Coordinates of C-alpha atoms in Angstrom, one line a residue:
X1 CA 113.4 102.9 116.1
X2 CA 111.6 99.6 117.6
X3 CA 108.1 99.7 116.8
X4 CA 105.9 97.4 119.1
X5 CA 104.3 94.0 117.7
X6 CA 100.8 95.9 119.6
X7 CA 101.2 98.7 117.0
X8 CA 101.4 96.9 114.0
X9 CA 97.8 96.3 113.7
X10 CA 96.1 97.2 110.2
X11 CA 95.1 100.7 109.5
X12 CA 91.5 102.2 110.1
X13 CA 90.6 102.0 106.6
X14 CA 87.4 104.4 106.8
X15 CA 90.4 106.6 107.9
X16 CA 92.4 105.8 105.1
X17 CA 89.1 106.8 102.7
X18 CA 88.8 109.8 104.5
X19 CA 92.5 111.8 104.3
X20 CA 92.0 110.3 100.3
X21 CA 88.7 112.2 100.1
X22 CA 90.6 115.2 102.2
X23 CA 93.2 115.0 99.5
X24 CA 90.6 115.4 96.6
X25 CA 88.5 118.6 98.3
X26 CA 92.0 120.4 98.9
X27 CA 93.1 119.7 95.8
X28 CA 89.1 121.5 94.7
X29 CA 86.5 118.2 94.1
X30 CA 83.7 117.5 95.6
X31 CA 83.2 114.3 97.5
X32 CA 79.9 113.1 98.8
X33 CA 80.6 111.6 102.3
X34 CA 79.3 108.0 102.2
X35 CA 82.6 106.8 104.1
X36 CA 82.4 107.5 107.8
X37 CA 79.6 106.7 110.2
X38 CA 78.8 110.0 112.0
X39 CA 75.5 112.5 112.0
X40 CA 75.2 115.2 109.9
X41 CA 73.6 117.1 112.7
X42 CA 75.1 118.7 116.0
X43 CA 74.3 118.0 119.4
X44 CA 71.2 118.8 120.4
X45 CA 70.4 122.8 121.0
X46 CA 70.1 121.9 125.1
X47 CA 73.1 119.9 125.1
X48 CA 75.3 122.9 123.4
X49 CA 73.9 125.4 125.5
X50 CA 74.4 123.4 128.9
X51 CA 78.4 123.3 127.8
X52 CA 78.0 126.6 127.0
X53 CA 77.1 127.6 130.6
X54 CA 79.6 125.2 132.2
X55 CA 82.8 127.5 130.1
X56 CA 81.4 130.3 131.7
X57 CA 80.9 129.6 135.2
X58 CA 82.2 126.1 135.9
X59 CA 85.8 125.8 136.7
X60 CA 85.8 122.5 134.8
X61 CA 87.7 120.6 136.4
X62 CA 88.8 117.2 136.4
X63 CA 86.0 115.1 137.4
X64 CA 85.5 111.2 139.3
X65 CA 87.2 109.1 136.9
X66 CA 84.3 107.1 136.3
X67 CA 82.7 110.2 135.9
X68 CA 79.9 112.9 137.7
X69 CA 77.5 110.7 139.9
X70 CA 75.0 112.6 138.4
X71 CA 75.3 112.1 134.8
X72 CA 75.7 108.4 136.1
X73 CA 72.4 108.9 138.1
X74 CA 70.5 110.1 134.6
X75 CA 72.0 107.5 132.4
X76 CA 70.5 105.0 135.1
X77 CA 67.0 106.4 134.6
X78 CA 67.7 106.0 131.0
X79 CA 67.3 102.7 131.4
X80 CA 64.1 102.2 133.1
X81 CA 62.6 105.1 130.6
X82 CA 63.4 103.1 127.5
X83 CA 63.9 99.5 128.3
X84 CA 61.8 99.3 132.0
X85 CA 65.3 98.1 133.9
X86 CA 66.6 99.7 137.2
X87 CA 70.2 100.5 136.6
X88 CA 71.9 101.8 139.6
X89 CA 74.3 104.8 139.1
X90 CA 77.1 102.5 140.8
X91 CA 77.3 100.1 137.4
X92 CA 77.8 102.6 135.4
X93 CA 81.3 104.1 134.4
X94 CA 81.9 107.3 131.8
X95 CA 84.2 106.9 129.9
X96 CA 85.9 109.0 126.7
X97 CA 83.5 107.6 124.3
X98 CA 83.1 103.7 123.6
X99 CA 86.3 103.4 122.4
X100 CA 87.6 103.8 125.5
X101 CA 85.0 102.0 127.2
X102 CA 86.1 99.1 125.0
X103 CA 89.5 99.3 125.7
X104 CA 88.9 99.4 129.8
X105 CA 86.5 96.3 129.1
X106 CA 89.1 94.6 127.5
X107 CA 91.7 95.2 130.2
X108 CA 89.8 94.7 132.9
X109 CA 87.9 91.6 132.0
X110 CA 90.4 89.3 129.9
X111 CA 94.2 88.3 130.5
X112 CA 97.2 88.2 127.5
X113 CA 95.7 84.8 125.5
X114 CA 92.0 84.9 126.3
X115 CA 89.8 83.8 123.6
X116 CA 87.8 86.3 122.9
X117 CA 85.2 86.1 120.1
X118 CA 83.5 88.8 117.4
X119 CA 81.6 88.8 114.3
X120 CA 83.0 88.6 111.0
X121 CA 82.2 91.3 108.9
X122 CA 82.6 93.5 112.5
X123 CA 83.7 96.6 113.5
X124 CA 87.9 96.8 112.3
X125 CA 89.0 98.5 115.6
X126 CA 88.1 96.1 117.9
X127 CA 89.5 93.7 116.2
X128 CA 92.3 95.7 116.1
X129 CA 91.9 96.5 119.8
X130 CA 91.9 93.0 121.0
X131 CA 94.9 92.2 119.0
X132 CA 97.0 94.8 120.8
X133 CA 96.0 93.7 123.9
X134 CA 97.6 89.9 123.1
X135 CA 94.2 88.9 123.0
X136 CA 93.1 85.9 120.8
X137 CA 91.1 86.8 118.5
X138 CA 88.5 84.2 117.2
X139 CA 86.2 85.4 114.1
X140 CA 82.8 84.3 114.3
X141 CA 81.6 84.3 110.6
X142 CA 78.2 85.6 110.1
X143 CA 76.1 85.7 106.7
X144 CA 72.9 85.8 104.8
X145 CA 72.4 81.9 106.3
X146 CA 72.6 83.3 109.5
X147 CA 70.9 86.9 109.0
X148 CA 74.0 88.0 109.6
X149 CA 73.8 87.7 113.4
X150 CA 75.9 85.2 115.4
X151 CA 74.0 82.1 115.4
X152 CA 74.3 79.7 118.2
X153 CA 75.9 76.9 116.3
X154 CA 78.5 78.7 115.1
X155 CA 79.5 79.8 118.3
X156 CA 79.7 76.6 119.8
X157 CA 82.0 75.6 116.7
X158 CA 84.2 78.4 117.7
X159 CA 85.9 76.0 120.6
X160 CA 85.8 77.7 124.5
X161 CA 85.2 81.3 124.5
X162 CA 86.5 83.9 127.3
X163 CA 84.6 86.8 126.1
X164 CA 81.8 87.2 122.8
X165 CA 81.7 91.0 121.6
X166 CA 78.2 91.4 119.9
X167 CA 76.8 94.7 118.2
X168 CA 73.6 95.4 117.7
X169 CA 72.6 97.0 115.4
X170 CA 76.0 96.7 113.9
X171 CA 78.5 97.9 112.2
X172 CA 78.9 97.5 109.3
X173 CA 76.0 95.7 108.2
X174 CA 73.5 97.8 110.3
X175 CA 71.4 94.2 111.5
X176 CA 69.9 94.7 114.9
X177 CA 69.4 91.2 116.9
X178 CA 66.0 90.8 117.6
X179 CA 65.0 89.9 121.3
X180 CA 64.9 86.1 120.4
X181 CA 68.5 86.3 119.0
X182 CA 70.0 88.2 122.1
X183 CA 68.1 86.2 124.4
X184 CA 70.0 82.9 122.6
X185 CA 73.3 85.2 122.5
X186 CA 73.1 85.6 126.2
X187 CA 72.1 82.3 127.2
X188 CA 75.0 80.7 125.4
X189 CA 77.3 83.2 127.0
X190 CA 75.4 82.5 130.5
X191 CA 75.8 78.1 129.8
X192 CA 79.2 78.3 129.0
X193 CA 80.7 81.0 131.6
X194 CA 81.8 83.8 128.2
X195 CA 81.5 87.2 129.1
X196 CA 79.5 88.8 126.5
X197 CA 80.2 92.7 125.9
X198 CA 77.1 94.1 123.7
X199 CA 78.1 97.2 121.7
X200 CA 75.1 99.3 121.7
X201 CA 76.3 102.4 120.2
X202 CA 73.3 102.8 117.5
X203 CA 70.5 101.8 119.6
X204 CA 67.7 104.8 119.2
X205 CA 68.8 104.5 116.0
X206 CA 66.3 101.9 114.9
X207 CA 63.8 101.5 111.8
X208 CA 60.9 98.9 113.2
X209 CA 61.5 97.3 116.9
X210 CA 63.4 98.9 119.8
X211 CA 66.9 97.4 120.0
X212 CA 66.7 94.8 123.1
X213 CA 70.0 95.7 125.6
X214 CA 71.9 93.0 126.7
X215 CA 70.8 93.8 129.7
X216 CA 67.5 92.8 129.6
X217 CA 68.4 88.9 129.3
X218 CA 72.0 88.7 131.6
X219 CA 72.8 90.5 134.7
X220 CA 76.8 89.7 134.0
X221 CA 76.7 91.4 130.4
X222 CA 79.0 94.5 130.0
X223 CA 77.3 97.0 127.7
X224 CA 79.3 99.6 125.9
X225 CA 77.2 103.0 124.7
X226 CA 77.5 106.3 123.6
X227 CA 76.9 109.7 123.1
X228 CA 78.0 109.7 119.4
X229 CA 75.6 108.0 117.7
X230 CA 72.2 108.6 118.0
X231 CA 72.9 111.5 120.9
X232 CA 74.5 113.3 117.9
X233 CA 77.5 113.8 119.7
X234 CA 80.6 112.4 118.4
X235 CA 83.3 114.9 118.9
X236 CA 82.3 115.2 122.3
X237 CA 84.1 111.9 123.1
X238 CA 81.7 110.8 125.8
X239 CA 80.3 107.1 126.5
X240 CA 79.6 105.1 129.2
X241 CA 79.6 101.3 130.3
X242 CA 77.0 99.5 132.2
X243 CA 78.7 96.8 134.2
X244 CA 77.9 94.3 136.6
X245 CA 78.5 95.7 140.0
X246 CA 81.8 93.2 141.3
X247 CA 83.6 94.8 138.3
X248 CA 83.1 99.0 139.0
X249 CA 85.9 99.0 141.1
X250 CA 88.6 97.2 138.6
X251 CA 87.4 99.6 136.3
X252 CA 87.7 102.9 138.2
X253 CA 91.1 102.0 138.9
X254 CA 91.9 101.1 135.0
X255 CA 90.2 104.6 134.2
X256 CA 92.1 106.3 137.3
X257 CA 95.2 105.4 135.4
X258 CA 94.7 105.5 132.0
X259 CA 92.2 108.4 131.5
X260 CA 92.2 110.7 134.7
X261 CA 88.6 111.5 134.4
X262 CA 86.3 111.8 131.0
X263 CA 86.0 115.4 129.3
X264 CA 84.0 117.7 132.1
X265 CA 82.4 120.0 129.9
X266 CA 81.1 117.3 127.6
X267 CA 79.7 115.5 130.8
X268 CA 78.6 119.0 131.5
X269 CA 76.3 118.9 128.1
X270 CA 75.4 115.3 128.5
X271 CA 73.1 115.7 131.2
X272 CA 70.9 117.2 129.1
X273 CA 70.8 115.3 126.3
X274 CA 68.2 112.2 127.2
X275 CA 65.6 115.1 127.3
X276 CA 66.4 115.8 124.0
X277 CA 64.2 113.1 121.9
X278 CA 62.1 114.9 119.8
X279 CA 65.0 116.8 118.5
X280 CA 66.8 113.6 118.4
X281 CA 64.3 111.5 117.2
X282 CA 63.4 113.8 113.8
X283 CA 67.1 112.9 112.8
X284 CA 66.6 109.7 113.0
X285 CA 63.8 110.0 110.5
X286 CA 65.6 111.9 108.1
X287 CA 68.0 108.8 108.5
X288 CA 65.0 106.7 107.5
X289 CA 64.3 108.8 104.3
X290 CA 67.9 108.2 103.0
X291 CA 68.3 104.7 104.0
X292 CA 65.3 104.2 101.9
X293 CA 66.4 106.4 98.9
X294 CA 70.0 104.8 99.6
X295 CA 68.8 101.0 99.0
X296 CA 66.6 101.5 96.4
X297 CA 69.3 103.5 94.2
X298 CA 71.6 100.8 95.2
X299 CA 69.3 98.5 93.4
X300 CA 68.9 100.8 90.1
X301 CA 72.2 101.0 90.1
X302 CA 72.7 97.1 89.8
X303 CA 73.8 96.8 93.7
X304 CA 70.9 94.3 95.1
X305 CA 72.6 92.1 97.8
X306 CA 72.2 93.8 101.1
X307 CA 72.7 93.0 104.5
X308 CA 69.4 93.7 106.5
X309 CA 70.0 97.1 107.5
X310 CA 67.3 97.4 110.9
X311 CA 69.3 100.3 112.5
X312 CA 71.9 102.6 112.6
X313 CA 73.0 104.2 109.0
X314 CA 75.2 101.9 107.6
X315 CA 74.1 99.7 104.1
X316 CA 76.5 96.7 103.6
X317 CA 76.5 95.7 100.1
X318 CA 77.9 93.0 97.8
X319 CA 79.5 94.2 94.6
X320 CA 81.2 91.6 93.9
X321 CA 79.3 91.0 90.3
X322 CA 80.9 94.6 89.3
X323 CA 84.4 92.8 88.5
X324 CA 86.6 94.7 90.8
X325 CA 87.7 94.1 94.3
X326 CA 86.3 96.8 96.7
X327 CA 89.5 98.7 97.7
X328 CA 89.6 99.4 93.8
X329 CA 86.1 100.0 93.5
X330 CA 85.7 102.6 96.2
X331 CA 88.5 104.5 94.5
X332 CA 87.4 104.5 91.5
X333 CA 84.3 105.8 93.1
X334 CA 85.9 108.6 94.7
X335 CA 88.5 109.7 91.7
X336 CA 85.4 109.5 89.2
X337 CA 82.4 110.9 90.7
X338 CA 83.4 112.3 94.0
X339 CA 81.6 109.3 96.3
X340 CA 83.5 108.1 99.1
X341 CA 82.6 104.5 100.5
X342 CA 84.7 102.2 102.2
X343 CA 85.6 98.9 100.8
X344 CA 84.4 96.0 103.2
X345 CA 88.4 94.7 104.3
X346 CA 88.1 96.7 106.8
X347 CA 85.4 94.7 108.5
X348 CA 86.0 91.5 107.1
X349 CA 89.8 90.7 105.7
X350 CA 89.1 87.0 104.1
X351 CA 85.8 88.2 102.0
X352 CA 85.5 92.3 102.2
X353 CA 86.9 92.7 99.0
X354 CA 83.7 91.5 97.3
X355 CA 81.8 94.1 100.0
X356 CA 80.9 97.9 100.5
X357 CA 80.1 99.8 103.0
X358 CA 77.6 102.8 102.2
X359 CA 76.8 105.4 105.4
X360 CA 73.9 107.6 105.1
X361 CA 74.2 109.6 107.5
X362 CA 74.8 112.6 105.9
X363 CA 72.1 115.0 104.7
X364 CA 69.2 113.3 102.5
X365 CA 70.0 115.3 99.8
X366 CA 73.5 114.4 99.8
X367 CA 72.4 110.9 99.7
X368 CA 70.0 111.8 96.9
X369 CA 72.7 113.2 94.4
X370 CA 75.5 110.3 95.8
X371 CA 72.3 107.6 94.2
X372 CA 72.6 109.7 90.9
X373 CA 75.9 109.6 90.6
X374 CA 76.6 105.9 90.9
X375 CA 73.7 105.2 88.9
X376 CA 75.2 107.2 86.2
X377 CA 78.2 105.7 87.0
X378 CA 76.9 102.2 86.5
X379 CA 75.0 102.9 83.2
X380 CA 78.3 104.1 82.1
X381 CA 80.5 101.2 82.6
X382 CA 77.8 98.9 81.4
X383 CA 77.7 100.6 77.9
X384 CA 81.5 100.9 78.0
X385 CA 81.4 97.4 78.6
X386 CA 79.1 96.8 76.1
X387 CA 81.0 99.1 73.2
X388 CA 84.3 97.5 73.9
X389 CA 82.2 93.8 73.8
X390 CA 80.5 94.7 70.2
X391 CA 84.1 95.8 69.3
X392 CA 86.0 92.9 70.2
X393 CA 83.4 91.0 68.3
X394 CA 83.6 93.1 65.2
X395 CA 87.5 92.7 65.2
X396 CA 86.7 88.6 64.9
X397 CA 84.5 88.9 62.6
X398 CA 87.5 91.2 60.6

């Protein structure tokens, strides 16, 4: 059978880590979950027990496709509790979580050959995702030079733009633009007529300064969110895009078509979930307490070249000085001592192999015993090293 050019994108590889790590606990290891990006922590106790009501006395039905008005009403007050805006409900759309507010972006915004822009190291399925769609895909490279954010210059190097995806804080490197930066970001895209769509999946999620929104410097930027992240809700599949108002309409009829409606009992939940914070807010200090015990075992360990991790729970690291490319390393890693991590190619296909991707979202004490074992690991390989060294020298001197 035929398979479609728009399927033969590159895997997921965090997936790819995962069904290996799968593979090892059926088969009776342990693995210490360092590979994918989700809280150890359920949704919040009012959020569970609002779905809870809703299977026993709501018919749950199918709802608007851009979803209920009144979890679009709360998400608007959202806005003006945390960054001081006035959203109205009718810019923003629910959608089955920012995946599929990506993809209706994407369709609704840019046509077959648009030049649309991201960051490189960036998030592997929307690259993947703009791909499929016949998009073209221009990689903005971002670095240590540049804080790892996409500087101005380097986006005017990238030739005429039709859209700029930006993250922040991202993933993977975890760097959050500070308000200068997205200000810049969102004047270039304003000067030059690029639609900028700001992924801001991990804001709440944040270690020193509040995460500016897009939204706050351009009233044409599309913002992509979500429940999963810092709402603690990822298998609920439930996000929601903030939009300027001339562009609700083309997107309710995308999400008419493609979608039907988002998930009604997780919408159900939802509406409780922004009056959630201090339950919300004490995971995101235990995420604080193992991203610090995370980077400084990453340093005793030999791994000292970091991208600034500001927010969400990602640490992107260079190993390159270990010898070993990263798709090699992180199985090593996971065959050896049971850590899974996923190798950097799957953000970044010209230089991930020199890079790693560590999440810490798990439990602290997960994290804590993950540190000890790659810091056992690398005092191993170094004496290794050194033993087979002082016995190649011993054969010369034979």
């Amino acid at each position: 059978m035929k398979e479609s050019l728009r399927s033969q994108v590159p895997p997921f590889y965090v997936m790819e880590v995962m069904k290996a790590a799968a593979r090892r606990e059926v088969a009776g290891g342990d693995v210490l979950h360092l590979e994918v990006g989700q809280p150890m922590t359920p949704a919040p106790s009012r959020v569970r027990e609002a779905a809870r009501r809703g299977l026993a006395v709501d018919r749950l039905g199918y709802t608007a496709a851009t979803g209920l008005v009144a979890l679009r009403a709360r998400v608007g007050r959202f806005y003006g509790e945390r960054y001081g805006l006035d959203v109205s409900h009718e810019r923003v759309v629910m959608t089955i979580g920012a995946s599929a507010g990506f993809v209706l972006s994407c369709l609704a915004l840019f046509d077959p050959g648009d030049r649309v822009a991201m960051t490189v190291p960036g998030y592997s399925a929307y690259r993947n995702v703009l791909t499929a769609l016949g998009l073209e895909l221009v990689e903005v490279r971002v670095d240590a030079e540049t804080r790892f954010v996409p500087a101005v210059d380097r986006l005017e190097a990238a030739g005429p733009l039709d859209g700029l995806v930006v993250a922040s804080p991202s993933n993977p490197t975890g760097v959050t633009l500070t308000a200068e930066e997205m200000k810049e970001v969102a004047g270039f895209c304003s000067t030059t007529g690029t639609v900028l769509i700001s992924d801001e999946i991990y804001h709440g999620i944040d270690y020193g300064e509040r995460a500016a929104t897009a939204l706050e410097f351009s009233e044409s930027a599309v913002v992509v969110q979500s429940f999963s992240k810092y709402f603690s809700m990822t298998g609920w599949r439930l996000g929601w895009l903030v939009v300027p108002p001339e562009m609700f309409r083309p997107l309710e009829r995308l999400a008419q078509n493609l979608f039907i409606a988002p998930p009604t009992v997780s919408q159900l939940g939802a509406l409780e979930a922004f009056d959630c914070t201090d339950e919300l807010d004490a995971n995101v200090a235990a995420y604080a307490r193992s991203r610090e015990i995370l980077v400084a075992g990453l340093a005793e360990a030999g791994i000292t070249r970091i991208a600034p991790p500001d927010g969400g729970f990602y640490v992107y690291a260079d190993v390159s000085h270990l010898g070993m490319v990263s798709p090699a390393l992180c199985t090593r890693w996971l065959e050896e001592i049971g850590v899974a991590a996923t190798p950097g190619i799957d953000f970044d296909p010209e230089q991930g192999d020199r890079w790693v991707r560590f999440s810490y979202s798990e439990s602290t004490a997960d994290i804590v015993e993950a540190v000890s074992r790659l810091k056992g690991w690398a005092h191993n390989t170094e004496r290794r090293d050194s033993d087979k060294l002082q016995s190649t020298e011993g054969l010369r001197k034979e």
